[in-house]
XYZ file of C-alpha atoms in Angstrom:
218
model
C 192.607 23.694 -214.552
C 189.094 22.958 -215.191
C 185.581 22.261 -213.563
C 186.676 18.475 -213.777
C 189.507 19.017 -211.180
C 187.421 20.140 -208.803
C 184.773 17.719 -208.905
C 187.265 14.787 -208.863
C 188.820 16.346 -205.641
C 185.106 16.412 -204.019
C 184.513 13.138 -205.387
C 187.643 11.297 -203.618
C 187.323 13.695 -200.359
C 190.994 15.403 -201.321
C 190.135 18.616 -199.663
C 192.825 19.797 -197.241
C 191.399 22.913 -198.518
C 188.391 22.868 -196.217
C 188.717 24.126 -192.978
C 187.064 22.557 -190.034
C 186.696 25.695 -187.819
C 185.647 29.007 -188.667
C 188.424 31.177 -190.143
C 190.438 33.589 -187.316
C 191.206 36.509 -189.957
C 187.572 36.379 -190.440
C 185.874 36.770 -187.236
C 189.261 39.315 -186.415
C 188.816 41.626 -188.963
C 185.215 41.822 -190.320
C 184.541 44.037 -187.766
C 186.610 46.789 -190.084
C 183.650 45.910 -193.170
C 181.071 48.725 -193.615
C 178.323 46.843 -194.074
C 175.292 47.158 -191.801
C 173.588 44.225 -190.563
C 170.930 42.338 -192.658
C 172.920 42.740 -195.627
C 173.940 40.082 -198.121
C 177.110 38.708 -198.336
C 179.134 36.984 -201.238
C 181.451 34.008 -200.725
C 182.619 32.890 -203.908
C 184.225 29.295 -204.256
C 182.546 28.271 -201.189
C 182.754 24.989 -200.817
C 181.143 23.740 -197.841
C 182.881 26.855 -195.745
C 181.433 27.112 -192.201
C 182.114 30.885 -192.278
C 179.240 31.277 -194.003
C 177.719 30.294 -190.735
C 179.319 32.590 -188.716
C 178.240 35.247 -191.117
C 174.706 34.317 -190.722
C 175.219 34.912 -186.863
C 176.269 38.280 -187.805
C 172.762 38.617 -188.663
C 174.007 38.804 -192.052
C 172.374 37.153 -195.508
C 174.851 35.026 -197.396
C 175.060 33.901 -201.209
C 177.480 31.870 -201.687
C 178.961 30.008 -205.399
C 179.891 26.514 -205.349
C 180.584 24.264 -208.554
C 180.513 20.980 -207.053
C 177.254 19.527 -206.050
C 178.665 17.456 -203.499
C 180.270 20.125 -201.593
C 176.597 22.244 -201.795
C 174.508 18.962 -200.323
C 177.390 18.362 -197.680
C 177.317 22.025 -196.424
C 173.379 21.398 -195.701
C 173.593 18.063 -194.667
C 176.395 18.570 -192.142
C 174.736 22.039 -190.778
C 171.740 20.164 -190.293
C 170.073 22.626 -192.638
C 166.987 21.330 -194.720
C 167.352 23.704 -198.173
C 164.765 24.459 -200.967
C 166.295 23.884 -204.193
C 165.036 25.694 -207.254
C 166.153 26.823 -210.349
C 168.005 30.510 -210.956
C 169.130 30.944 -214.728
C 172.536 28.845 -215.114
C 172.763 28.020 -211.441
C 170.551 25.156 -209.084
C 169.738 27.654 -205.943
C 169.738 25.856 -202.297
C 168.478 27.923 -199.877
C 167.716 27.754 -196.249
C 167.785 30.034 -193.272
C 168.945 33.124 -195.042
C 171.914 31.263 -196.698
C 172.082 30.611 -200.354
C 174.338 28.384 -202.428
C 174.274 28.642 -206.240
C 175.427 25.493 -207.553
C 177.148 26.258 -210.637
C 180.296 27.942 -212.695
C 181.100 31.202 -211.161
C 181.943 32.066 -214.259
C 178.393 31.981 -215.105
C 177.180 34.769 -212.703
C 175.762 37.822 -213.702
C 175.519 41.083 -212.179
C 171.752 40.195 -211.342
C 173.051 37.211 -209.391
C 174.803 39.285 -206.810
C 172.748 42.885 -206.995
C 171.606 42.300 -203.251
C 175.114 42.030 -201.924
C 176.642 44.388 -199.921
C 180.168 42.781 -198.928
C 182.389 40.080 -200.293
C 184.536 37.454 -198.371
C 187.190 35.595 -200.387
C 189.187 32.932 -198.508
C 189.626 30.430 -200.706
C 189.229 31.707 -204.246
C 192.232 33.872 -205.536
C 194.563 31.123 -203.902
C 192.689 28.247 -205.683
C 193.321 29.429 -209.034
C 196.173 28.916 -211.207
C 197.609 32.619 -212.659
C 195.538 32.451 -216.111
C 192.416 31.949 -214.126
C 192.848 34.726 -211.430
C 193.164 37.131 -213.978
C 189.643 36.382 -215.661
C 188.278 35.697 -211.963
C 189.339 38.971 -210.590
C 187.988 40.737 -213.787
C 184.778 38.712 -213.482
C 183.932 39.665 -209.959
C 184.814 42.944 -210.393
C 182.352 43.563 -213.536
C 179.411 42.123 -211.589
C 179.811 43.427 -208.127
C 177.598 46.408 -207.210
C 179.834 49.568 -207.146
C 180.020 50.160 -203.541
C 180.765 46.500 -202.214
C 183.861 45.978 -200.042
C 185.941 42.938 -199.876
C 187.966 40.828 -197.229
C 190.615 38.851 -199.012
C 192.711 36.397 -197.467
C 195.597 35.238 -199.565
C 198.922 33.250 -199.251
C 202.386 34.070 -200.854
C 205.560 31.396 -201.023
C 207.941 30.413 -203.003
C 205.766 28.773 -205.918
C 208.758 27.085 -207.038
C 209.033 25.127 -203.497
C 205.461 23.794 -204.212
C 202.875 23.022 -206.670
C 199.499 24.477 -206.294
C 196.764 24.783 -205.461
C 196.266 26.459 -202.849
C 198.587 28.968 -204.901
C 200.986 31.803 -203.715
C 199.198 35.085 -204.923
C 201.940 37.996 -204.381
C 200.758 41.547 -202.856
C 201.630 42.915 -206.057
C 199.311 40.898 -207.786
C 196.371 41.620 -205.629
C 197.005 45.592 -206.384
C 197.577 44.897 -209.919
C 193.813 43.256 -210.138
C 192.131 45.804 -207.749
C 193.744 49.036 -207.260
C 192.134 50.605 -210.732
C 188.907 50.749 -208.516
C 189.529 49.819 -204.974
C 191.887 51.177 -202.304
C 193.336 48.269 -201.137
C 194.768 47.872 -197.691
C 196.649 45.452 -196.513
C 195.761 44.592 -192.778
C 197.954 41.883 -191.713
C 200.876 39.913 -192.638
C 201.749 36.734 -190.818
C 204.031 33.620 -191.199
C 202.366 30.692 -190.619
C 204.274 27.840 -191.657
C 204.610 26.787 -188.033
C 200.983 26.392 -187.611
C 200.825 24.418 -190.928
C 202.693 21.517 -191.045
C 201.344 19.945 -194.099
C 202.897 22.555 -196.269
C 205.905 22.197 -194.540
C 206.020 18.564 -195.642
C 205.385 19.837 -199.424
C 208.422 21.714 -199.215
C 207.652 24.873 -198.068
C 210.194 27.011 -196.266
C 208.079 29.898 -195.735
C 204.076 30.679 -195.532
C 202.446 33.931 -195.473
C 199.074 34.884 -194.915
C 198.009 38.203 -196.003
C 194.609 40.022 -195.532
C 193.212 42.780 -197.155
C 190.085 45.110 -197.216
C 189.110 46.475 -200.770
C 187.127 49.520 -200.422
C 185.919 50.667 -203.396
C 187.094 54.235 -204.851
């Protein structure tokens, strides 16, 4: 899965992965993160997620990274924000009122780009990637994050034989394999959500579990 795949999805507005509402798990479980007010939160593969607005409303600063220039433009335009656009290394940096999106490739991020981040919210990154890229993603994320950063992670689990991703099924054993060497992995919730997701039922799924984890550095 290359960058062209995501550019094409945004160009043709094939963005069923975008949630118009604030993620309910974010609202329910963010309070379990030990992140002080005025901290900066990293949102990888952020798209134009309104979750970033919710985080900002909690007196948090936000840095997202997104490969699609369409998604970045739409986030600011649709929310009535007028960003200042500058260059930051390999990225275009779009910034307005404590919200920053680095437009470019996640894998080009360096530790310096996220050095001031105190937490991570990952709703749509790990599940957006096929298995080989998930391994690379998790390795790169843990390599660049400051050592004390907690992660709130949301995944989906289903029978991958029933549906082609994305979103991809990411089982708990895989999450633990990626992160347990460095983080204590606590599952906060596991919920069958297929009844609330008719589109996935139409694609052939017979069960769809959402799982929420908090990852705390050891």
